[in-house]
Tab-separated table of C-alpha atoms and ligand atoms in Angstrom:
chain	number	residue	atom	x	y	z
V	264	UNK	CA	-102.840	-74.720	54.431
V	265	UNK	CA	-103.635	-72.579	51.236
V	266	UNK	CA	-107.313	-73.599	50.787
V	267	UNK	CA	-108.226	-71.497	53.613
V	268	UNK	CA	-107.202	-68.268	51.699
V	269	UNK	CA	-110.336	-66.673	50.367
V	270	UNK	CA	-110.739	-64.963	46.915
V	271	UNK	CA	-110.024	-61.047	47.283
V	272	UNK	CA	-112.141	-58.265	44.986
V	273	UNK	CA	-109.666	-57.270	41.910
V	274	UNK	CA	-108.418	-53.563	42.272
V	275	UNK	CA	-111.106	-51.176	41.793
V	276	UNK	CA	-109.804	-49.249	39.114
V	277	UNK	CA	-108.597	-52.443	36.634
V	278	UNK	CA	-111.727	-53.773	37.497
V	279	UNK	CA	-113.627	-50.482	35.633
V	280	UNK	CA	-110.977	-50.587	32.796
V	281	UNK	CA	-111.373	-53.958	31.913
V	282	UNK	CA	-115.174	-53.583	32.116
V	283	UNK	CA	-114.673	-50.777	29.927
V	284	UNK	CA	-112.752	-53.185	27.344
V	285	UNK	CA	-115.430	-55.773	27.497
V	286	UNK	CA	-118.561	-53.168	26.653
V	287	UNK	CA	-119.999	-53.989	23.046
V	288	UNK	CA	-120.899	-50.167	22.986
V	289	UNK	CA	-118.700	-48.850	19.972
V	290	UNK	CA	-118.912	-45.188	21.664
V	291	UNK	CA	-117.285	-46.444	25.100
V	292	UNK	CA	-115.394	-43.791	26.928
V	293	UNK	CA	-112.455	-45.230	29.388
V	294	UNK	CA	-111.472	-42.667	31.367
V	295	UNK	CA	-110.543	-44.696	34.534
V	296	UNK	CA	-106.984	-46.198	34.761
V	297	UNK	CA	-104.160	-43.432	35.044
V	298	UNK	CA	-101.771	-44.211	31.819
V	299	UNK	CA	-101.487	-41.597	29.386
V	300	UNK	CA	-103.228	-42.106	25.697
V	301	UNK	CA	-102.651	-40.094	22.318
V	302	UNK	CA	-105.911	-39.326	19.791
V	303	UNK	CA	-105.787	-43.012	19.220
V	304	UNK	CA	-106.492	-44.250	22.671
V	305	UNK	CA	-103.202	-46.408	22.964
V	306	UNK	CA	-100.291	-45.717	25.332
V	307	UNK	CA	-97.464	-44.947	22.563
V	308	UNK	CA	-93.927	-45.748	23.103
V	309	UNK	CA	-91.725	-42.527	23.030
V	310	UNK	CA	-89.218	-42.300	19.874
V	311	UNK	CA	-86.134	-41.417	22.175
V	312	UNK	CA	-87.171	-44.750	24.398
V	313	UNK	CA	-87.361	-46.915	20.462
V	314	UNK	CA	-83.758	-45.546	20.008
V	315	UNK	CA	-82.482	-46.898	22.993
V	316	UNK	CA	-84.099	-49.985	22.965
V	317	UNK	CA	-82.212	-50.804	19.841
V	318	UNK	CA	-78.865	-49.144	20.909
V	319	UNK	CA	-79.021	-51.244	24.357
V	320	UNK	CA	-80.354	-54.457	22.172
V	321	UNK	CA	-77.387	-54.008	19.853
V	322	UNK	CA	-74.689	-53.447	22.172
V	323	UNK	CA	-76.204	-55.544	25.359
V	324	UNK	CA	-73.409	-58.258	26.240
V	325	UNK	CA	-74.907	-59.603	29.563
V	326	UNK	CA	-78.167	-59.794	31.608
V	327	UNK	CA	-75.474	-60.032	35.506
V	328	UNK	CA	-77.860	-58.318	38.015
V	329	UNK	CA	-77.277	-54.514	38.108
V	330	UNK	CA	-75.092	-52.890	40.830
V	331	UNK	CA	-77.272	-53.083	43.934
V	332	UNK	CA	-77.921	-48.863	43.549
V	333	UNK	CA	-78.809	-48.868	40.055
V	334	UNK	CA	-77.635	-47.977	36.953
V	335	UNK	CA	-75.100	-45.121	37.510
V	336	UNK	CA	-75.963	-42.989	34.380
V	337	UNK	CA	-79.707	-43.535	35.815
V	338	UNK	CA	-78.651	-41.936	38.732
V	339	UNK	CA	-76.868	-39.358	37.759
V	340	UNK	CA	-79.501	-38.220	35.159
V	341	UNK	CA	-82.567	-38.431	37.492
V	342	UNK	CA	-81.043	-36.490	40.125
V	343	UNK	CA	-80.293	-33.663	37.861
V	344	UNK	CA	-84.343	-34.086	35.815
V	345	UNK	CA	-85.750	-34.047	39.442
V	346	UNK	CA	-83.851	-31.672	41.940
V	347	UNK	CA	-82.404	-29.477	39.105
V	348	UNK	CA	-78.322	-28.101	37.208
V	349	UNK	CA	-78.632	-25.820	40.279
V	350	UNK	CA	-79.290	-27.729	43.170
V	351	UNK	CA	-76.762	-26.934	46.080
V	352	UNK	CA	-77.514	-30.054	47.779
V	353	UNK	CA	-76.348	-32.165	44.512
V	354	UNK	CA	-73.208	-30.092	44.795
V	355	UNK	CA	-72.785	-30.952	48.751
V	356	UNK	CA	-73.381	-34.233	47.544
V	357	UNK	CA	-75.802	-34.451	50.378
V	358	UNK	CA	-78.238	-36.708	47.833
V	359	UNK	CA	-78.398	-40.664	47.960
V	360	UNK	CA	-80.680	-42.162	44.894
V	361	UNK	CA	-81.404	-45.624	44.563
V	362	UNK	CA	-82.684	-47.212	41.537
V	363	UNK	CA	-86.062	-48.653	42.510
V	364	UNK	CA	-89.081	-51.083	40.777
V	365	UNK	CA	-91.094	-47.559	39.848
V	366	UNK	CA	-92.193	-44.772	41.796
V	367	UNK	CA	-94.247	-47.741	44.033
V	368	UNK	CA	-91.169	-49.366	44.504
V	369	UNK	CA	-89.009	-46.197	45.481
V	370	UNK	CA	-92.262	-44.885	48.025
V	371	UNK	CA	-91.957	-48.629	49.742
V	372	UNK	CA	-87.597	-47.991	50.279
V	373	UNK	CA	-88.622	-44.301	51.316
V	374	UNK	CA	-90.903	-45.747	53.632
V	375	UNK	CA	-88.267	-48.422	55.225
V	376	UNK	CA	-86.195	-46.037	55.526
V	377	UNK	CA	-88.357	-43.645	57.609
V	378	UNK	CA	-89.232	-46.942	59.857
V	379	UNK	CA	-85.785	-47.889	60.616
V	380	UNK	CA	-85.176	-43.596	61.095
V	381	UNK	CA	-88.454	-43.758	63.177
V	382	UNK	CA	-90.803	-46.407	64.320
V	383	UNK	CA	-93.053	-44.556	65.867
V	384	UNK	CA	-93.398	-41.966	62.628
V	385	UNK	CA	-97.218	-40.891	61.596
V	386	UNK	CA	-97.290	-40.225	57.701
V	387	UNK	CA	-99.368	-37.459	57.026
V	388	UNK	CA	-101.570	-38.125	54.430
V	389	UNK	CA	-103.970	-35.633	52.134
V	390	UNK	CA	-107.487	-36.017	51.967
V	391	UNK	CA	-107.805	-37.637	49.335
V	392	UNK	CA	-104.553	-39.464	48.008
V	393	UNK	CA	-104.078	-42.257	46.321
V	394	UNK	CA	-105.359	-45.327	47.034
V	395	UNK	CA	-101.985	-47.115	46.509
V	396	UNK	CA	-100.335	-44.829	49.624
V	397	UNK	CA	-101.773	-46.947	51.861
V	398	UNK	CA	-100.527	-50.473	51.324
V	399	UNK	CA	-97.099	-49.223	50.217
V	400	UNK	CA	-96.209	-47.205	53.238
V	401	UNK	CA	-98.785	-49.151	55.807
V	402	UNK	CA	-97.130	-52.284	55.327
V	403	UNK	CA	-94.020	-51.353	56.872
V	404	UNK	CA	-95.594	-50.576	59.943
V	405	UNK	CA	-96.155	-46.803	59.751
V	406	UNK	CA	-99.246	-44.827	60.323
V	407	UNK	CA	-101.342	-42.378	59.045
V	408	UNK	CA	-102.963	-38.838	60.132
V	409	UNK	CA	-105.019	-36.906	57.594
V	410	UNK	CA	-104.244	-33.098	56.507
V	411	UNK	CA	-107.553	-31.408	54.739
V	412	UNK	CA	-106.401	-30.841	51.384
V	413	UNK	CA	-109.018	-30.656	48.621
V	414	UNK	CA	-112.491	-28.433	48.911
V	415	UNK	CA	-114.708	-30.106	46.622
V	416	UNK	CA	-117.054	-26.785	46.241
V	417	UNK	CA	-114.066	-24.820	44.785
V	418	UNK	CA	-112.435	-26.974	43.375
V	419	UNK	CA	-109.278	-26.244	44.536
V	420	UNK	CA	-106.788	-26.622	47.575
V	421	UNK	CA	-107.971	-25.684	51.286
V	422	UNK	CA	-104.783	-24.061	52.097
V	423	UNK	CA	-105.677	-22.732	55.223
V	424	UNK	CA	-107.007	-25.925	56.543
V	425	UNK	CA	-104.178	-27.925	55.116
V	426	UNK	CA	-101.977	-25.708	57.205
V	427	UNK	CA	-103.907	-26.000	60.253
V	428	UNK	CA	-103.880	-29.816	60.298
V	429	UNK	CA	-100.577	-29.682	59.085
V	430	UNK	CA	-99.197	-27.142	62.239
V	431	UNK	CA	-100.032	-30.810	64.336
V	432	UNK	CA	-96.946	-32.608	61.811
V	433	UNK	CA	-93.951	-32.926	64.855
V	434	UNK	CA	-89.961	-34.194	64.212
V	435	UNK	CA	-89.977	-37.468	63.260
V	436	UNK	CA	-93.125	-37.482	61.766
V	437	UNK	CA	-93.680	-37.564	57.862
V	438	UNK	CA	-95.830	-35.386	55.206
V	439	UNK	CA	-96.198	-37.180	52.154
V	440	UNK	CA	-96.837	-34.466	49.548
V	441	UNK	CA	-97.831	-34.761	45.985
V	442	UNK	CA	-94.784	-32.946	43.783
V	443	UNK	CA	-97.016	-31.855	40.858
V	444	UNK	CA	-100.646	-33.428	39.173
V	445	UNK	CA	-102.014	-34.191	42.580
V	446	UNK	CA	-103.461	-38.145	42.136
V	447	UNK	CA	-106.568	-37.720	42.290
V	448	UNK	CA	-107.487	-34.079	42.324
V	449	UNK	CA	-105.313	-32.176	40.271
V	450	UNK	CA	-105.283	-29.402	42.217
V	451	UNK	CA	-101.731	-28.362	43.147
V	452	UNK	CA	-99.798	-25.912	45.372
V	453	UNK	CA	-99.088	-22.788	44.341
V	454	UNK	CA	-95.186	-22.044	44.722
V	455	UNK	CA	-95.694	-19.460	47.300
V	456	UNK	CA	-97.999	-21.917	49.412
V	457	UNK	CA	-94.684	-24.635	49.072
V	458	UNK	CA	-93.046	-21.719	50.797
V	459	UNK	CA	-95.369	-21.789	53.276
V	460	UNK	CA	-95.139	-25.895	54.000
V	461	UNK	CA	-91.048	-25.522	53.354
V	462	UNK	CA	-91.218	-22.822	56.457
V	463	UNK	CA	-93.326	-25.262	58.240
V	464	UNK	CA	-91.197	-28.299	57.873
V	465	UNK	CA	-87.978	-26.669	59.103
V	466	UNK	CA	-89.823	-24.864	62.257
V	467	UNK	CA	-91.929	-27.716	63.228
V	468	UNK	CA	-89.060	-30.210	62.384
V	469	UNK	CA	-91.498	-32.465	60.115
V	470	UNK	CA	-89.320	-34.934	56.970
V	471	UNK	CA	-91.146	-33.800	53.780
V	472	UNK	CA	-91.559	-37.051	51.411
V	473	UNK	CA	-92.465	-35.592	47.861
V	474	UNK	CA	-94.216	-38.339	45.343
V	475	UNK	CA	-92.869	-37.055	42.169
V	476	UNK	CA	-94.758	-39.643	39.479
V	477	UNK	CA	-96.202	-36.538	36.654
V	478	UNK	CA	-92.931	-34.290	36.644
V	479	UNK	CA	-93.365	-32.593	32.626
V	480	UNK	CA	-97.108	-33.381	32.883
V	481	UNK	CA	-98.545	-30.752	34.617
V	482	UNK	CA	-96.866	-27.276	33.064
V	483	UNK	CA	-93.776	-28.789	32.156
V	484	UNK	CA	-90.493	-30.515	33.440
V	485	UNK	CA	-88.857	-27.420	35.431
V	486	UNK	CA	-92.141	-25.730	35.989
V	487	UNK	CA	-93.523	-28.721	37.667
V	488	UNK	CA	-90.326	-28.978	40.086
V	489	UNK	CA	-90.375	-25.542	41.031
V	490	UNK	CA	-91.992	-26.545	44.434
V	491	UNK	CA	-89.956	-29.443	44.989
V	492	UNK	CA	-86.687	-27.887	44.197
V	493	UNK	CA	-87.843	-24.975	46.892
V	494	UNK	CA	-88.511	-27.664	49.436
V	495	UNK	CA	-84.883	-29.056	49.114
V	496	UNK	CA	-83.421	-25.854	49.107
V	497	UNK	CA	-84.857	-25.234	52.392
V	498	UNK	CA	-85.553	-27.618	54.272
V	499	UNK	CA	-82.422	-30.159	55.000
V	500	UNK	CA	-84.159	-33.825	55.244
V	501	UNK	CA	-86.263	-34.715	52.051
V	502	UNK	CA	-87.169	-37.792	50.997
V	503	UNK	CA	-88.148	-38.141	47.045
V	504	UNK	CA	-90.183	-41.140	45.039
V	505	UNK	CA	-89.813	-40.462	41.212
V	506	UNK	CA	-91.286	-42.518	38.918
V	507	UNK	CA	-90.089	-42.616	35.125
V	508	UNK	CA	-93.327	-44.551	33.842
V	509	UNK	CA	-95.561	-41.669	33.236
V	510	UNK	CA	-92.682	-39.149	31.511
V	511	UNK	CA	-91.070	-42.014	29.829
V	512	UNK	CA	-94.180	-44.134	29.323
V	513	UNK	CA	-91.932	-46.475	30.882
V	514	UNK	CA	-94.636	-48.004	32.700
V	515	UNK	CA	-94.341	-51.746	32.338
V	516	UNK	CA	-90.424	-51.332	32.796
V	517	UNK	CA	-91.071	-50.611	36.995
V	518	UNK	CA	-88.245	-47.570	36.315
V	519	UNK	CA	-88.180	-45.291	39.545
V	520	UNK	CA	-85.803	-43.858	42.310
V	521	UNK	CA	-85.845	-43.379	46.090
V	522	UNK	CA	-83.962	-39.943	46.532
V	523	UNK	CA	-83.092	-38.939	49.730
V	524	UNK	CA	-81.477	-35.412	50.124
V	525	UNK	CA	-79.514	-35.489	53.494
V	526	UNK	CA	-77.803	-32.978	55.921
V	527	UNK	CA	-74.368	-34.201	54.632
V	528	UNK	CA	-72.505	-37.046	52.439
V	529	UNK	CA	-72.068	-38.827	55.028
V	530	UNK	CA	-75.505	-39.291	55.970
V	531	UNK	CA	-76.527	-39.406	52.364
V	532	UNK	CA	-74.182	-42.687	51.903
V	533	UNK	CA	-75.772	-43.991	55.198
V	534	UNK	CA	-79.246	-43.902	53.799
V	535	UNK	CA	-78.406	-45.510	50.069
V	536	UNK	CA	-76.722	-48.812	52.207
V	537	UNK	CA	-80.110	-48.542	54.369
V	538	UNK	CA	-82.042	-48.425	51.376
V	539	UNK	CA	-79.773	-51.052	49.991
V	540	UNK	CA	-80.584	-53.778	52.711
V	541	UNK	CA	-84.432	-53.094	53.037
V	542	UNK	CA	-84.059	-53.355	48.961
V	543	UNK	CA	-82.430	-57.197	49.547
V	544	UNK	CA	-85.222	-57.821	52.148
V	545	UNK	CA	-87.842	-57.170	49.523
V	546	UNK	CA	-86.999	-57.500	46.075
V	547	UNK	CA	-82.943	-57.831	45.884
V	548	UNK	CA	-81.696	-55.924	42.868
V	549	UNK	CA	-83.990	-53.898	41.050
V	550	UNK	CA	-85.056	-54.474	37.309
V	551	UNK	CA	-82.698	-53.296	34.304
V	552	UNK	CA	-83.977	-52.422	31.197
V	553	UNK	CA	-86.567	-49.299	32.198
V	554	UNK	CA	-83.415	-47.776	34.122
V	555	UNK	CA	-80.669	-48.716	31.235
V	556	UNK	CA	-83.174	-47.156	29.032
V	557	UNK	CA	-84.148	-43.872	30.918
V	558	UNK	CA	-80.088	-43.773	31.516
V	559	UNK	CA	-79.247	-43.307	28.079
V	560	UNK	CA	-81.606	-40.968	27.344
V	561	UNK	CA	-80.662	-39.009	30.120
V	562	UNK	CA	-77.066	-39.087	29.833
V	563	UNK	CA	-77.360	-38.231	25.511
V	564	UNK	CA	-78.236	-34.700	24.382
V	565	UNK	CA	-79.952	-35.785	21.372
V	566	UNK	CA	-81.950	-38.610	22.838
V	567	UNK	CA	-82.640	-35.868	25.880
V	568	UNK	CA	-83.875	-33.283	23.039
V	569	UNK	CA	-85.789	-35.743	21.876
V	570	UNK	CA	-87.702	-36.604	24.716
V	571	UNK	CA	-88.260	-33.523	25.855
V	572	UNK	CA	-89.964	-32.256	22.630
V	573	UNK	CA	-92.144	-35.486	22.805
V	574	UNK	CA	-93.190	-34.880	26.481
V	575	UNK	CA	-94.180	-31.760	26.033
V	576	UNK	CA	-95.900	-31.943	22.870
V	577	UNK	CA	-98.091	-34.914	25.702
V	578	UNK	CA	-98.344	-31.723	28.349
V	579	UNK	CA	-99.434	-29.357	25.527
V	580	UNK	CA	-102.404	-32.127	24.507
V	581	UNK	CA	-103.448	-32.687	27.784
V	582	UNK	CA	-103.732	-28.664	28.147
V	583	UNK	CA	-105.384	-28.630	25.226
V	584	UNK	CA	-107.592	-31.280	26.016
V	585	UNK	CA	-108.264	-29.360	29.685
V	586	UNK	CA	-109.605	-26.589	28.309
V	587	UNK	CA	-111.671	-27.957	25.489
V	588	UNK	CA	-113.368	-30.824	27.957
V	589	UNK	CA	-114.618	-27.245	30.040
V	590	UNK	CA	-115.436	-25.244	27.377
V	591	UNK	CA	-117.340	-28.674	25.608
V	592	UNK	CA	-119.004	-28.996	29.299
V	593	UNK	CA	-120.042	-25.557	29.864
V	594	UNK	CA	-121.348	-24.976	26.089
V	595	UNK	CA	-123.844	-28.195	27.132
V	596	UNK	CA	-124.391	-27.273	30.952
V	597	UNK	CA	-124.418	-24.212	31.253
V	598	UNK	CA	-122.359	-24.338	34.396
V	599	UNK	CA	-118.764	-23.356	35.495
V	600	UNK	CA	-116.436	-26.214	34.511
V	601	UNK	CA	-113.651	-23.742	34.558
V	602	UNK	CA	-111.659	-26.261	36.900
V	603	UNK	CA	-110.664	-28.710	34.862
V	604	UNK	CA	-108.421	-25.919	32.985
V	605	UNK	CA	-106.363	-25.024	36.003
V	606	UNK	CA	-105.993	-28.508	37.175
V	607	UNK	CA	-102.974	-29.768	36.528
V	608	UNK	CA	-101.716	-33.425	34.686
V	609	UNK	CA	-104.107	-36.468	33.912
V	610	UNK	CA	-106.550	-36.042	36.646
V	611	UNK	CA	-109.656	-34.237	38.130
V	612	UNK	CA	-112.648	-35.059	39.650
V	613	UNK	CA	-116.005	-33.509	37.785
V	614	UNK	CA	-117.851	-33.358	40.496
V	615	UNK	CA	-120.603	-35.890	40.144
V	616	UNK	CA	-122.171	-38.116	42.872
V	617	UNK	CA	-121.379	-42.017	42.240
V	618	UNK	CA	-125.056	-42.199	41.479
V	619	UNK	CA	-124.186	-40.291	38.445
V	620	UNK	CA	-121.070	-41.632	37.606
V	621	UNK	CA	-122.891	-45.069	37.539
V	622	UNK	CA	-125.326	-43.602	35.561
V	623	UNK	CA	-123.011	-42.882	33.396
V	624	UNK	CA	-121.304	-45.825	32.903
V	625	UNK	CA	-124.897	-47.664	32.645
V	626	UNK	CA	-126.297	-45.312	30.337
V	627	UNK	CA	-123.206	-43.876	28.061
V	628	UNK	CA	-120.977	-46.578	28.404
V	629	UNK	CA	-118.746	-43.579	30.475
V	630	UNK	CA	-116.554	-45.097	32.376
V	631	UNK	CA	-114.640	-43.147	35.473
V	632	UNK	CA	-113.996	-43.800	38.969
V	633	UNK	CA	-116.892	-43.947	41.450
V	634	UNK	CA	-115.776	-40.663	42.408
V	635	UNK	CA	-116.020	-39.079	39.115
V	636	UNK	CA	-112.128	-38.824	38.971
V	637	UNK	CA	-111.240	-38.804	35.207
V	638	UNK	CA	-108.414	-39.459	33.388
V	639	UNK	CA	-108.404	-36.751	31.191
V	640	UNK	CA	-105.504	-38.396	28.805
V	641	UNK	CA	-108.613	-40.748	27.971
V	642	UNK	CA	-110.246	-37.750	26.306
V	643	UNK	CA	-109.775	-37.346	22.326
V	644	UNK	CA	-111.052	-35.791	19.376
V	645	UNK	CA	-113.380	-38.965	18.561
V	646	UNK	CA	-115.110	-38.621	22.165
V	647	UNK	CA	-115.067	-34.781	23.313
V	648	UNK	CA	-118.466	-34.461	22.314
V	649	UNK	CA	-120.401	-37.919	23.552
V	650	UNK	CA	-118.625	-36.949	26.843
V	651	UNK	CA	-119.437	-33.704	27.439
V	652	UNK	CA	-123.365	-34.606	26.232
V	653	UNK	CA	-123.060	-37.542	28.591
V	654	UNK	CA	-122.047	-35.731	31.445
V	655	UNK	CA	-123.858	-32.660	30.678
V	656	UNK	CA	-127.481	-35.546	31.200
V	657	UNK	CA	-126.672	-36.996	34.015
V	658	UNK	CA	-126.235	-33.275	35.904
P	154	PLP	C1	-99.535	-40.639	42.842
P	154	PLP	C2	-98.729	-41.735	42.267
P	154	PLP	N1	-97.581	-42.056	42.842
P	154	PLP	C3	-96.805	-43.025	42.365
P	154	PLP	C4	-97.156	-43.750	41.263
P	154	PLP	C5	-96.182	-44.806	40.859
P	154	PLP	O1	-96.277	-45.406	39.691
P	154	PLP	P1	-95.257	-46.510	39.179
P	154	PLP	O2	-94.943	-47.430	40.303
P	154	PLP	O3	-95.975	-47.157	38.068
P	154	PLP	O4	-94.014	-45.778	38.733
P	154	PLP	C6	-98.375	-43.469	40.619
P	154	PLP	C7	-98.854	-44.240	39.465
P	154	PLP	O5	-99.984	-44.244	39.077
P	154	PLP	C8	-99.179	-42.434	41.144
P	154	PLP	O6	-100.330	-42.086	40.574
């Protein structure tokens, strides 16, 4: 029975990295995979997460499954980092949240949920999204429609054509927006053109579903809600995927949560036992120690205090690194780079053809997506310049 299964192509993007890994060339550049790196190049472990770790190893007494929702204190505390002290419909209690296997884990429950709300529901997608949308919200059955989103010549977001393919989104369909650090553009809404989509959702009737994975990466943790927060304040069905593994660097921990802001409690409770059966169906009870972790933080001031200072010293590097990457790129080009510096979080395309981009990784031993998407995290003081000289050949 098994030997007729054929050999499948590894994911693109680990693919690149670990070719990356394996190049003798001492000057590689890995700018593929989408985890965050300090000057060093590794993936560092945040002090306030070290702290916990050794509070919950000290004072752990059993490894019992969680409670089916999560870890309460998890809960709690990601409701408040994502939809905000203020939110009104945390105070109607109008919010379910259920502790998921990372933000891919909480976009597959979101996704159940909208198939047992509505078979028949299209997911609007933008041109381009991540890869990763596909398979996690295609596998339950639903389907997809395109909204233009990204105009490759500016740079930027084609508002007025995301709008126009968006005025097509009906009741019971779904737009799957990006909350912050679009994956892989960068380019984000501006708050006023949230407005807009908010207005659009409740006259059209359309169930926003917000991918939150970069909140604190972009501009900075309430900053980079402000759109979201305005969504939920208007519009009265929301579904919410947040992931903890980029702001946490919890990544290996699968730490996420399916939110799902509801016209009323009732409803809210009917959608976390909804969530909690498509959960059994798939994975049972979701994994502990990310959640336990991101709990205690979350639920101390001084481990909170802590984290926040060390995320947004991360934001403030990956600013930094923004606008000395254009100003490297322009110095050597000549041409406008000036982008990359209002892009927001770890990613941007540069623009190349994947003639180039191969070139590239031939030549320089650059390595980035096919589609010259960078991770701009990848970038460091050691590499700035090779890069930019790199780049600045193969235009
Ligand atoms: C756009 C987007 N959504 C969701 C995720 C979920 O990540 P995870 O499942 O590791 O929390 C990622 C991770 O790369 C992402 O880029």
């Amino acid at each position: 029975m098994l030997d007729k299964l054929e050999r499948l192509p590894a994911d693109s993007i680990l693919g690149l990295a670990a070719a990356c890994r394996a190049d003798p060339n001492p000057s590689r550049v890995d700018l593929t995979i989408g985890i965050y790196m300090d000057e060093q190049g590794l993936c560092p472990v945040f002090d306030a997460v070290r702290q916990a770790q050794q509070a919950l190893v000290a004072e752990e007494v059993t490894k019992a499954y969680m409670p089916p929702a999560g870890d309460e204190a998890f809960i709690q505390g990601m409701q408040r980092l994502v939809l905000g002290d203020g939110s009104s419909a945390l105070r109607d209690k109008r919010v379910g949240g259920v502790q998921a296997p990372g933000g891919c884990g909480a976009l597959r429950i979101g996704a159940e949920i909208v198939r047992a709300a509505a078979p028949d529901a299209r997911v609007w997608v933008s041109d381009p999204t991540w890869p990763v949308h596909f398979p996690l919200l295609g596998s339950v059955g639903l389907t997809f429609e395109t909204y233009r989103y990204y105009d490759p010549s500016s740079h930027g977001v084609d508002f007025d054509a995301m709008v126009e393919d968006l005025k097509q989104a009906v009741s019971g369909d779904v737009v799957l927006l990006h909350g912050c650090c679009h994956n892989p553009c960068g380019a984000d809404l501006s708050l006023q053109q949230w407005g807009v989509i908010a207005g659009m959702a409740q006259q059209q009737g359309f169930t926003p579903f917000i991918d939150f994975a970069y909140q604190g990466l972009g501009d900075g943790l309430e900053q980079d809600a402000a759109g979201l927060r305005l969504v939920v304040e208007r519009v009265p069905e929301v579904i919410i995927a947040a992931s903890c593994s980029k702001n946490m660097g919890l990544y290996r921990e699968r730490t996420g949560i399916a939110l799902f802001v509801c016209r009323d409690e009732a409803n809210a409770q009917a959608l976390v036992s909804q969530a909690l059966v498509a959960a059994r169906r798939i994975y049972s009870m979701p994994p502990a120690h990310g959640a336990l972790l991101a709990g205690r933080i979350l639920r101390s001031e001084t481990l909170e205090a802590s984290w926040r200072g060390e995320l947004e010293a991360m934001c403030q590097r990956i600013n930094g690194l923004r606008s000395g990457l254009r100003q490297k790129l322009e110095d050597r080009s000549g041409r406008d780079f000036g982008f990359i510096q209002r892009e927001k979080g770890m990613f941007s395309f540069l623009g190349l053809s994947p003639e180039q981009a191969l070139r590239l990784r031939r030549e320089y031993s650059v390595y980035m997506l096919d589609s010259s998407r960078i991770n701009v995290a990848g970038v460091n003081a050691r590499n700035i310049d090779y890069l930019a000289t790199a780049v600045a050949a193969v235009l």
